[in-house]
Amino acid sequence: MTPEQILARRAWRQMALRDEEYHRLVEMLGRHPNWTELGMFAVLWSEHCAYKHSRLHLGQLPTEAEWVLVGPGENAGVLDVGEEMAVAFRIESHNHPIAVEPYQGAATGVGGIIRDVLAMGARPIALLDSLRFGPPEEPRCRYTFAGVVSGIAGYGNCVGVPTVGGELYFEEPYRHNPLCNVMCIGILPRSRLRRARAAGIGNSVILVGSRTGRDGIHGATFASEELDERSEERRPAVQVGDPFTEKLLIEACLELVERELVVGIQDMGAAGITSSCAETAARAGTGMRIDLDRVPLREEGMTPYEIMLSESQERMLIIAPRGKEEAVLEVCRRWGLEGAVIGEVTGDGHLKVFWRGELVADVPVKALAAGAPVYDAPASPPSDLEQRWRVPSLPEPTDCGEVLKLLLRSPSLAHKSWVWEQYDHMVQVNTVVLPGADAAVLRLKGTRKGIAASCDGNGRYTYLDPYRGAVLAVAEACRNVSCVGARPLGITNCLNFGNPEKPDVMWSFREVVRGMADACRALGVPVTGGNVSFYNESPAGPVYPTPVVGAVGLLERIEERVPSVFPGPGYRIALLGSTRAWLQGSEYLKVMYQLVAGRPPEVDLRLERAVQQVCRAAARRGLLASAHDCAEGGLAVTLAESCFSPEPVGASVKLPPELGNAAGLFGEGPSRVVVSFAPQAESRLRALCVEHGVGLLLLGWTVAEARLQIRCEDRVLVDEDVGGLMAEWQNALPSLMG
Amino acid sequence: MRYMVRVLVKFKAGVADPQGRTILAALHSLGYEGVRDVRAGKLFELVVEGTDEDAVRSRVEEMCGRLLANPVLEDYEVSVLRALAGEGR
Amino acid sequence: MRYMVRVLVKFKAGVADPQGRTILAALHSLGYEGVRDVRAGKLFELVVEGTDEDAVRSRVEEMCGRLLANPVLEDYEVSVLRALAGEGR
Amino acid sequence: MKFGVVVFPGSNCDADCYWVIERVLRQPVRYLWHGDGEIPDVDCVILPGGFSYGDYLRAGAIARFSPIMRAVAQFAANGGLVLGICNGFQILLEAGLLPGAMRPNDSLRFRCCPTWLKVERYDTPFTCAVPRGRTLRIPIAHFEGNYYADPQQLRQLQRERQVVFRYATRDGRVVPEANPNGSLDNIAGIVNRAGNVLGMMPHPERCAEAVLGGEDGRYVFESLIAYWQQKAGDGPR
Ligand SMILES: Nc1ncnc2c1ncn2[C@@H]1O[C@H](COP(=O)(O)OP(=O)(O)O)[C@@H](O)[C@H]1O
Ligand SMILES: [Mg+2]
C-alpha cells in the first residue's frame, strides 16, 4: 500500500491509531509514512508499548533508594544487595494470550519475563506466578486454570528456573478475562550489569536465538488490503513457547556478558525487531541501520512489514563491540543457537531498514520510542461505589468450626500444592523456604544472605476501594517478606485493569497508583518497574481492578529466616500488631453469603511499618519460632494454617471478649501477624514491641495434642482436630480438579 | 456399532514447531540429511459407538473442536478407520 | 523426489496409556458417553528426499527404530502419503 | 575422587551437581561437554537432571546420541561409575545402558515433591554408605518418571537384584499410596547387572545440605566416595 492509499483509506485506523496520532507522526516524520513505517509506529505507539494512558500517573510512584541500581525504564529493576551482588526483577502480564490458549499463553509469558531479567545480564533464579480465574465450578475456568498451570510448569521447569511462589484467586469477574502475571528474579555480580543500550557508533547489532516467523504480528496493527484474509490465515494468533531454545539463550547470553562481548542487550518482546532496535538506540541517543536480508527467517516470502513486527519468541538483540562479531557468533554456535549480524549502530538518530538493497523504512528513533502521546483520560468514580460499601446486618455464625472448614476449603484460601507441585521449585538448589510459606526464601550462593519474595493483590479489596486496596496490597507483600525476616528492598507491580477509556476504570487506575505510591513512600520501598495491562474486559464487564505487587526482600543471614508454621508444642502464641479486623470485603462474606461488599479497612501505615520492623528485628535476634501473616480468612484461618506443619501441632487459644465474634475470628485487616515464640523469649519480644509502639496480644500455647481450640470467656468457639482441618484444606483443590 | 476412529492434530501452518525442528536437527546429526522438514503432532485413536460412520465422524469432529484440539492453534483431521466387528450390539 | 511421509507412534498393546485414559474420562464428563476407548500417540510428518517410495519408506522405518519410537514401549506405522510436486530435483 | 558432570543442551541440574560435589563434598569436579567424544581422567560420570533437547521427543531420546554418550558407554563397559539422575536416568534408559523405559507420570502432571525411598541394596557403589534400614527422604521433580519394563526385563531386574530404590512410606513400606508417578513396582532407581551404572529419578543433589531442608542425598555421593576409597585402598592404582 502506498502512502497515498494509506491516506485515502485511513489505514492507520485499522492499526488502532487515532487520527490525531497519525497526524502527530506525520509531523514528526516530516512526511507521510509508508506501510512498513506505519506498522512500526502503530505497534510502538500502542497502549502496550507506549503506556499512553498510564504514563502520566505512574510518575507518582517513588522509584529511588540508596540501593536501587536500576529503576523503571529498563527491562527490569536492579537492587544492590551487597557483597558486589545485585538482584534484578520484574513482573509482566500475559492475560490476553491465556484466554485463547491457556498452555501456550502462559508458557510464552514465562519466557518473556525471563528474557527481561536476562537482558540485565542476570541469571534468572526464581519465578512467581499470580493467577486469577473465574469460578472453579465452571469447567471452562478449570480448563483455563489447569492449562495455565501446566504451561507455566512446562516452560519454567524446562528452562530450569524454579517457580517458588505466587498466588491464586477465583472470582467471577475473571471468568472471561483470566489473569496470568509472572514475576522473575535474577542475580548478577554488579560488574556484569548490562543496559539495553545501543551505544558506540559502528558497533554491531546481532540477533540471537529463534528464527523470525509470522508469529503474533499484531492484532492491534493488523489488517489492510495487502494483508488480505489469506495472509491473515497464515499468521498465527497464538505463539508456541520453546523453552529449550530459551535455556540455550540464557546460557549463551550469560556467557557473552561474562566474556565482555556485550555492549547492550535487549529482549525482543512485543514488536520484536522494531521495538528492540528503536528502544536500544533511543536510550543511547544513537541510530541504527539494519538489513532485513540478514535476518534468519522461518518462513519464505515474509515482507519487511512482517519481519519488523514479528513477535517470534526466544530471540535477543545483542549490541556487540565492532570486531567481536565472530566471537559472539562462535558462542552462539557452541550453544546450538543461530546468530546473525543484522546491522550496526549509527550516529544519525534514525532507524534505517534495508531490504533487498532498498531503504524500506527510515524513522527517527526518538519519535518511535518516545514520541507517542500521553493521555490524561477522564476519570470518575463508578456510580455504585458507595452502594458497594453497604453490608447488610448479618447473624453471628452458630458453628464457627464449620465456618472455619468452609473457609479452608474455599479455593482461594485452600492449600495450593496442587499448583506448586507441578512446578519445579527446587532446581538451582537455592530454595530454602519452599512454596507454602508467607514468602519464598532463596539463598544467595557464595554469601550468607537470602532473598525473599512474595506476590500479593486482592482484587476484591481494590474493587471495593481502589486506593485502600492498593495500600493493602503493598502492605501485604511487604509484610509477607518481613514475616520470614527479610527487609523489603523494592517492589515491582502489574496493574491489570479494564478499558482505560472508561472513566470509572481510569478512576480506579488512578486511585490504585495513588495508593501504591503512598504505601511505598510510607514503608520506604521503591518501585523499580512493572507492567500495565489494560483492556481486560469482556461484554460482561471489566476484571476487578487488580494490582499485583511483587516484593523482594533481603535477609542478611539465611539462618535468621522464620518459618510460618508452629515448630512444635510448648510455644507461646500471640497476635503481633493490630487487633482490629473487619468483615468488609472479606472471604467470610463471600463464602458464607456470596457477598462482595463493604469498604475495606484503611491501613495505618505507621503501625504497618512498625509491625514489619518488629518482625524483622525479632527474627534477627532469633526471638521468633514462627510468624504468619494474618490475611484472608482472618485470625482463625491463620491459626489453623500455623498448625499445619508436616507434623501437625495443636493450639489452645483464648480470645479477649472483643474478638469473640465473627469479625474477631474471620475478619481481615492489615498489620497483624500470628507469631509463636519460646516462653523465655517473651520479655525481649515484648520490649521490642514497646520500643516500636506495637501491640503483642498473648493468645495461648501450642500443644502436643493436634487440636485447634479457640475459646472466648467461657465459650468454646472452635474445637477441631487439626488433621481434619488440614484434610479439608489440602483436598479442596485436588478434588475440584479431579 | 463401534468404530475405530483416528484423529490427527497438528499445529496450523505458520505456527512455530520447536519439537519438529529439534527432531529434524537430531535426524540430521544422525546422518539422515535427506529429511527436509519434520512437523510434530498428536494422534488419538478412539473407539466410538454410533449408528453409522457419518454420525460418528461428525461427533468426533465436535470433540476435536471442544477438547482434542485448540482451533486457534491447531488443525485436526478425523478419519473413521473401520467398523469393529463382533464388538457392536 | 521429495515425499511427504507420515509416522504414527503408539504405545504397544498392553502398555498403560495414562493420557488416553484421562482424555476418555474428560470426554465422558463432556457427555460423550459413546466413546469406549482412547489411545494417545504421536504424529510426525516428514518431508524426505529419495529416489522412490520404497527407499523412503525403509529409510523412515530405520529412523523410527533408532529415534522416533522407543521399541520398549512403542510401535510405529510409516506411510508415504505422496510425492511433492514441483519441489523435487 | 574426581567427578565429571555432563552438560547436554538443556541440562539444568548440571550446576547443582557441580555445586554439591565441589562445595559440599569438596571433591574435584569438571564439566564434560556433550559434543566431546572422550572422557578425561575422572572416576565417576554424572548425567544430571534437566530437559536435554527440551525432552521434545521423549525424555533422553535425543541426548543418547551425543558423542559423549558413546564415551560414557565405553567408560561404563570398562567398569567406570556412572550416576544418572532424573533426565540422566532417562538418557541411560534410552541409550540401553539400563533396561526399561519411562512413560509420563500417571497423573499426567509434572510432580515436584519429597519422596521416601526404601533402599533395596546396600552393596552397590551408590548405597554402601547409607545407614542400614534408613529410608531416605529425597525429592523428585519430573514429568516422565513412570518406569516401565516389559515382563521379561522385569524378571531380569528381580533375578539380578537390580532395583536399588523403591518409593515407600516414611517407615519403609512399599505400597501403592507411596508411588508418586505410577512407576512399575514403585521403582525409583536401578543399577545395571555389573552394578556400576545407576539411574534414579529422585534428586540427591537437592538435599545434600541442611539449609535446603535435608541431607539424605549426601549418602549417595558419600557412598561413591567411600566405595572409591575402599577400592583404591584394595588394589593398585
Ligand atoms: N499460583 C501459585 N503458584 C505458586 N505458589 C503459589 C501459588 N498460589 C499460591 N502459592 C503459594 O501458596 C502460599 C499461600 O498463598 P497465599 O494464600 O496467597 O499466601 P498469603 O496469604 O500469605 O499471601 C504461598 O506460599 C504462595 O507462594
Ligand atoms: Mg496473598
Tab-separated table of N, CA, C and O in Angstrom, chain A residues 445-515:
chain	number	residue	atom	x	y	z
A	445	LYS	N	23.989	-17.962	46.810
A	445	LYS	CA	25.197	-18.788	46.910
A	445	LYS	C	26.429	-17.910	47.039
A	445	LYS	O	26.527	-16.862	46.396
A	446	GLY	N	27.342	-18.363	47.844
A	446	GLY	CA	28.591	-17.633	47.997
A	446	GLY	C	28.505	-16.511	49.013
A	446	GLY	O	29.470	-15.791	49.232
A	447	THR	N	27.325	-16.313	49.623
A	447	THR	CA	27.181	-15.315	50.682
A	447	THR	C	26.394	-15.984	51.807
A	447	THR	O	25.938	-17.110	51.662
A	448	ARG	N	26.178	-15.261	52.889
A	448	ARG	CA	25.320	-15.808	53.953
A	448	ARG	C	23.894	-15.303	53.792
A	448	ARG	O	23.046	-15.527	54.634
A	449	LYS	N	23.645	-14.566	52.727
A	449	LYS	CA	22.378	-13.870	52.589
A	449	LYS	C	21.279	-14.702	51.947
A	449	LYS	O	21.543	-15.739	51.340
A	450	GLY	N	20.082	-14.177	52.047
A	450	GLY	CA	18.949	-14.790	51.368
A	450	GLY	C	18.067	-13.723	50.743
A	450	GLY	O	18.091	-12.558	51.152
A	451	ILE	N	17.324	-14.143	49.740
A	451	ILE	CA	16.392	-13.252	49.060
A	451	ILE	C	14.993	-13.786	49.352
A	451	ILE	O	14.747	-14.990	49.204
A	452	ALA	N	14.084	-12.917	49.761
A	452	ALA	CA	12.702	-13.350	49.996
A	452	ALA	C	11.808	-12.690	48.963
A	452	ALA	O	12.091	-11.577	48.510
A	453	ALA	N	10.755	-13.376	48.565
A	453	ALA	CA	9.866	-12.796	47.561
A	453	ALA	C	8.431	-13.236	47.786
A	453	ALA	O	8.169	-14.366	48.201
A	454	SER	N	7.515	-12.310	47.497
A	454	SER	CA	6.093	-12.617	47.621
A	454	SER	C	5.305	-11.775	46.618
A	454	SER	O	5.722	-10.683	46.254
A	455	CYS	N	4.201	-12.328	46.177
A	455	CYS	CA	3.299	-11.624	45.253
A	455	CYS	C	1.951	-11.470	45.922
A	455	CYS	O	1.426	-12.455	46.429
A	456	ASP	N	1.372	-10.300	45.910
A	456	ASP	CA	0.064	-10.141	46.540
A	456	ASP	C	-0.795	-9.106	45.840
A	456	ASP	O	-0.281	-8.139	45.288
A	457	GLY	N	-2.088	-9.302	45.931
A	457	GLY	CA	-3.014	-8.323	45.392
A	457	GLY	C	-4.421	-8.900	45.405
A	457	GLY	O	-4.751	-9.763	44.612
A	458	ASN	N	-5.215	-8.437	46.338
A	458	ASN	CA	-6.578	-8.928	46.463
A	458	ASN	C	-7.491	-8.010	45.647
A	458	ASN	O	-7.768	-6.881	46.033
A	459	GLY	N	-7.939	-8.508	44.499
A	459	GLY	CA	-8.744	-7.695	43.598
A	459	GLY	C	-10.087	-7.283	44.185
A	459	GLY	O	-10.642	-6.250	43.815
A	460	ARG	N	-10.580	-8.099	45.097
A	460	ARG	CA	-11.867	-7.760	45.704
A	460	ARG	C	-11.741	-6.470	46.503
A	460	ARG	O	-12.597	-5.595	46.440
A	461	TYR	N	-10.659	-6.349	47.260
A	461	TYR	CA	-10.449	-5.109	48.021
A	461	TYR	C	-10.357	-3.912	47.073
A	461	TYR	O	-10.916	-2.846	47.328
A	462	THR	N	-9.619	-4.094	45.995
A	462	THR	CA	-9.395	-2.965	45.081
A	462	THR	C	-10.680	-2.576	44.374
A	462	THR	O	-10.903	-1.416	44.062
A	463	TYR	N	-11.508	-3.572	44.104
A	463	TYR	CA	-12.801	-3.277	43.509
A	463	TYR	C	-13.640	-2.440	44.465
A	463	TYR	O	-14.304	-1.479	44.077
A	464	LEU	N	-13.579	-2.804	45.724
A	464	LEU	CA	-14.400	-2.105	46.703
A	464	LEU	C	-13.840	-0.732	47.047
A	464	LEU	O	-14.600	0.190	47.340
A	465	ASP	N	-12.543	-0.599	47.026
A	465	ASP	CA	-11.922	0.710	47.241
A	465	ASP	C	-10.507	0.664	46.671
A	465	ASP	O	-9.595	0.145	47.310
A	466	PRO	N	-10.350	1.193	45.456
A	466	PRO	CA	-9.054	1.026	44.781
A	466	PRO	C	-7.878	1.619	45.557
A	466	PRO	O	-6.820	1.005	45.597
A	467	TYR	N	-8.086	2.768	46.155
A	467	TYR	CA	-6.970	3.362	46.888
A	467	TYR	C	-6.558	2.459	48.055
A	467	TYR	O	-5.412	2.059	48.195
A	468	ARG	N	-7.549	2.127	48.880
A	468	ARG	CA	-7.227	1.291	50.040
A	468	ARG	C	-6.732	-0.088	49.621
A	468	ARG	O	-5.847	-0.671	50.249
A	469	GLY	N	-7.330	-0.604	48.569
A	469	GLY	CA	-6.919	-1.927	48.094
A	469	GLY	C	-5.454	-1.945	47.690
A	469	GLY	O	-4.727	-2.902	47.966
A	470	ALA	N	-5.023	-0.879	47.021
A	470	ALA	CA	-3.622	-0.819	46.598
A	470	ALA	C	-2.704	-0.714	47.807
A	470	ALA	O	-1.663	-1.361	47.871
A	471	VAL	N	-3.116	0.094	48.784
A	471	VAL	CA	-2.305	0.209	50.002
A	471	VAL	C	-2.221	-1.158	50.687
A	471	VAL	O	-1.143	-1.603	51.112
A	472	LEU	N	-3.359	-1.836	50.734
A	472	LEU	CA	-3.374	-3.164	51.364
A	472	LEU	C	-2.451	-4.135	50.628
A	472	LEU	O	-1.766	-4.955	51.242
A	473	ALA	N	-2.440	-4.052	49.312
A	473	ALA	CA	-1.609	-4.982	48.545
A	473	ALA	C	-0.123	-4.746	48.811
A	473	ALA	O	0.642	-5.691	49.031
A	474	VAL	N	0.285	-3.483	48.803
A	474	VAL	CA	1.696	-3.186	49.083
A	474	VAL	C	2.037	-3.619	50.502
A	474	VAL	O	3.066	-4.256	50.765
A	475	ALA	N	1.135	-3.287	51.428
A	475	ALA	CA	1.385	-3.636	52.831
A	475	ALA	C	1.523	-5.144	52.987
A	475	ALA	O	2.421	-5.631	53.667
A	476	GLU	N	0.653	-5.894	52.319
A	476	GLU	CA	0.703	-7.348	52.499
A	476	GLU	C	1.961	-7.949	51.881
A	476	GLU	O	2.609	-8.814	52.473
A	477	ALA	N	2.310	-7.486	50.698
A	477	ALA	CA	3.512	-8.052	50.057
A	477	ALA	C	4.739	-7.806	50.930
A	477	ALA	O	5.545	-8.703	51.162
A	478	CYS	N	4.834	-6.586	51.434
A	478	CYS	CA	5.996	-6.268	52.277
A	478	CYS	C	5.923	-7.000	53.610
A	478	CYS	O	6.930	-7.439	54.159
A	479	ARG	N	4.703	-7.156	54.133
A	479	ARG	CA	4.536	-7.873	55.395
A	479	ARG	C	4.938	-9.338	55.222
A	479	ARG	O	5.599	-9.924	56.077
A	480	ASN	N	4.537	-9.933	54.109
A	480	ASN	CA	4.905	-11.326	53.874
A	480	ASN	C	6.422	-11.505	53.865
A	480	ASN	O	6.954	-12.458	54.424
A	481	VAL	N	7.080	-10.573	53.223
A	481	VAL	CA	8.534	-10.632	53.167
A	481	VAL	C	9.126	-10.420	54.565
A	481	VAL	O	10.066	-11.101	54.976
A	482	SER	N	8.534	-9.514	55.311
A	482	SER	CA	9.027	-9.244	56.666
A	482	SER	C	8.772	-10.427	57.598
A	482	SER	O	9.542	-10.671	58.526
A	483	CYS	N	7.677	-11.141	57.368
A	483	CYS	CA	7.347	-12.273	58.238
A	483	CYS	C	8.442	-13.341	58.215
A	483	CYS	O	8.673	-14.010	59.208
A	484	VAL	N	9.077	-13.536	57.082
A	484	VAL	CA	10.162	-14.517	57.065
A	484	VAL	C	11.468	-13.914	57.578
A	484	VAL	O	12.478	-14.594	57.672
A	485	GLY	N	11.432	-12.615	57.887
A	485	GLY	CA	12.600	-11.971	58.489
A	485	GLY	C	13.383	-11.083	57.541
A	485	GLY	O	14.432	-10.567	57.904
A	486	ALA	N	12.862	-10.898	56.330
A	486	ALA	CA	13.628	-10.137	55.335
A	486	ALA	C	13.171	-8.686	55.258
A	486	ALA	O	12.019	-8.376	55.531
A	487	ARG	N	14.095	-7.820	54.857
A	487	ARG	CA	13.766	-6.402	54.702
A	487	ARG	C	13.357	-6.141	53.258
A	487	ARG	O	14.128	-6.410	52.341
A	488	PRO	N	12.129	-5.648	53.058
A	488	PRO	CA	11.693	-5.387	51.680
A	488	PRO	C	12.576	-4.304	51.056
A	488	PRO	O	12.730	-3.237	51.629
A	489	LEU	N	13.126	-4.619	49.889
A	489	LEU	CA	14.035	-3.662	49.239
A	489	LEU	C	13.375	-2.969	48.063
A	489	LEU	O	13.823	-1.920	47.632
A	490	GLY	N	12.364	-3.603	47.504
A	490	GLY	CA	11.743	-2.981	46.349
A	490	GLY	C	10.544	-3.786	45.902
A	490	GLY	O	10.379	-4.943	46.287
A	491	ILE	N	9.701	-3.126	45.122
A	491	ILE	CA	8.586	-3.869	44.557
A	491	ILE	C	8.500	-3.629	43.048
A	491	ILE	O	8.968	-2.631	42.512
A	492	THR	N	7.885	-4.612	42.407
A	492	THR	CA	7.511	-4.476	41.017
A	492	THR	C	6.000	-4.661	41.007
A	492	THR	O	5.455	-5.259	41.925
A	493	ASN	N	5.321	-4.089	40.009
A	493	ASN	CA	3.872	-4.227	40.068
A	493	ASN	C	3.299	-4.479	38.700
A	493	ASN	O	3.820	-4.036	37.679
A	494	CYS	N	2.190	-5.200	38.698
A	494	CYS	CA	1.489	-5.447	37.455
A	494	CYS	C	0.068	-4.950	37.662
A	494	CYS	O	-0.635	-5.419	38.564
A	495	LEU	N	-0.339	-3.976	36.857
A	495	LEU	CA	-1.638	-3.336	37.058
A	495	LEU	C	-2.603	-3.838	35.994
A	495	LEU	O	-2.471	-3.494	34.820
A	496	ASN	N	-3.536	-4.666	36.411
A	496	ASN	CA	-4.469	-5.289	35.482
A	496	ASN	C	-5.822	-4.595	35.586
A	496	ASN	O	-6.467	-4.635	36.642
A	497	PHE	N	-6.239	-3.971	34.499
A	497	PHE	CA	-7.483	-3.192	34.517
A	497	PHE	C	-8.287	-3.433	33.248
A	497	PHE	O	-7.813	-4.054	32.308
A	498	GLY	N	-9.484	-2.870	33.241
A	498	GLY	CA	-10.336	-2.899	32.061
A	498	GLY	C	-9.933	-1.816	31.062
A	498	GLY	O	-8.759	-1.433	30.969
A	499	ASN	N	-10.905	-1.311	30.367
A	499	ASN	CA	-10.678	-0.330	29.317
A	499	ASN	C	-10.435	1.071	29.900
A	499	ASN	O	-11.335	1.660	30.497
A	500	PRO	N	-9.235	1.619	29.703
A	500	PRO	CA	-8.890	2.902	30.343
A	500	PRO	C	-9.654	4.078	29.770
A	500	PRO	O	-9.605	5.176	30.325
A	501	GLU	N	-10.319	3.845	28.648
A	501	GLU	CA	-11.096	4.943	28.076
A	501	GLU	C	-12.422	5.094	28.801
A	501	GLU	O	-13.181	6.031	28.541
A	502	LYS	N	-12.724	4.173	29.704
A	502	LYS	CA	-13.927	4.319	30.525
A	502	LYS	C	-13.561	5.046	31.812
A	502	LYS	O	-12.644	4.631	32.522
A	503	PRO	N	-14.288	6.111	32.104
A	503	PRO	CA	-13.894	6.941	33.255
A	503	PRO	C	-13.816	6.179	34.579
A	503	PRO	O	-12.935	6.464	35.394
A	504	ASP	N	-14.684	5.206	34.795
A	504	ASP	CA	-14.598	4.534	36.104
A	504	ASP	C	-13.363	3.643	36.184
A	504	ASP	O	-12.746	3.510	37.246
A	505	VAL	N	-12.988	3.054	35.047
A	505	VAL	CA	-11.764	2.248	35.047
A	505	VAL	C	-10.557	3.155	35.287
A	505	VAL	O	-9.678	2.864	36.101
A	506	MET	N	-10.557	4.278	34.594
A	506	MET	CA	-9.445	5.216	34.741
A	506	MET	C	-9.361	5.729	36.171
A	506	MET	O	-8.277	5.856	36.736
A	507	TRP	N	-10.519	5.987	36.731
A	507	TRP	CA	-10.522	6.469	38.116
A	507	TRP	C	-9.908	5.425	39.050
A	507	TRP	O	-9.069	5.737	39.886
A	508	SER	N	-10.312	4.190	38.868
A	508	SER	CA	-9.764	3.177	39.774
A	508	SER	C	-8.271	3.007	39.527
A	508	SER	O	-7.496	2.805	40.464
A	509	PHE	N	-7.866	3.149	38.270
A	509	PHE	CA	-6.430	3.074	37.984
A	509	PHE	C	-5.671	4.169	38.738
A	509	PHE	O	-4.664	3.923	39.394
A	510	ARG	N	-6.197	5.366	38.648
A	510	ARG	CA	-5.508	6.481	39.316
A	510	ARG	C	-5.476	6.310	40.821
A	510	ARG	O	-4.481	6.605	41.476
A	511	GLU	N	-6.577	5.830	41.346
A	511	GLU	CA	-6.629	5.604	42.791
A	511	GLU	C	-5.622	4.531	43.222
A	511	GLU	O	-4.984	4.636	44.260
A	512	VAL	N	-5.520	3.511	42.406
A	512	VAL	CA	-4.586	2.437	42.733
A	512	VAL	C	-3.149	2.956	42.723
A	512	VAL	O	-2.365	2.683	43.635
A	513	VAL	N	-2.819	3.741	41.701
A	513	VAL	CA	-1.451	4.252	41.632
A	513	VAL	C	-1.181	5.176	42.822
A	513	VAL	O	-0.126	5.108	43.458
A	514	ARG	N	-2.166	5.977	43.148
A	514	ARG	CA	-2.011	6.891	44.295
A	514	ARG	C	-1.795	6.099	45.581
A	514	ARG	O	-0.915	6.388	46.388
A	515	GLY	N	-2.593	5.056	45.745
A	515	GLY	CA	-2.468	4.232	46.947
A	515	GLY	C	-1.121	3.536	47.010
A	515	GLY	O	-0.465	3.492	48.059
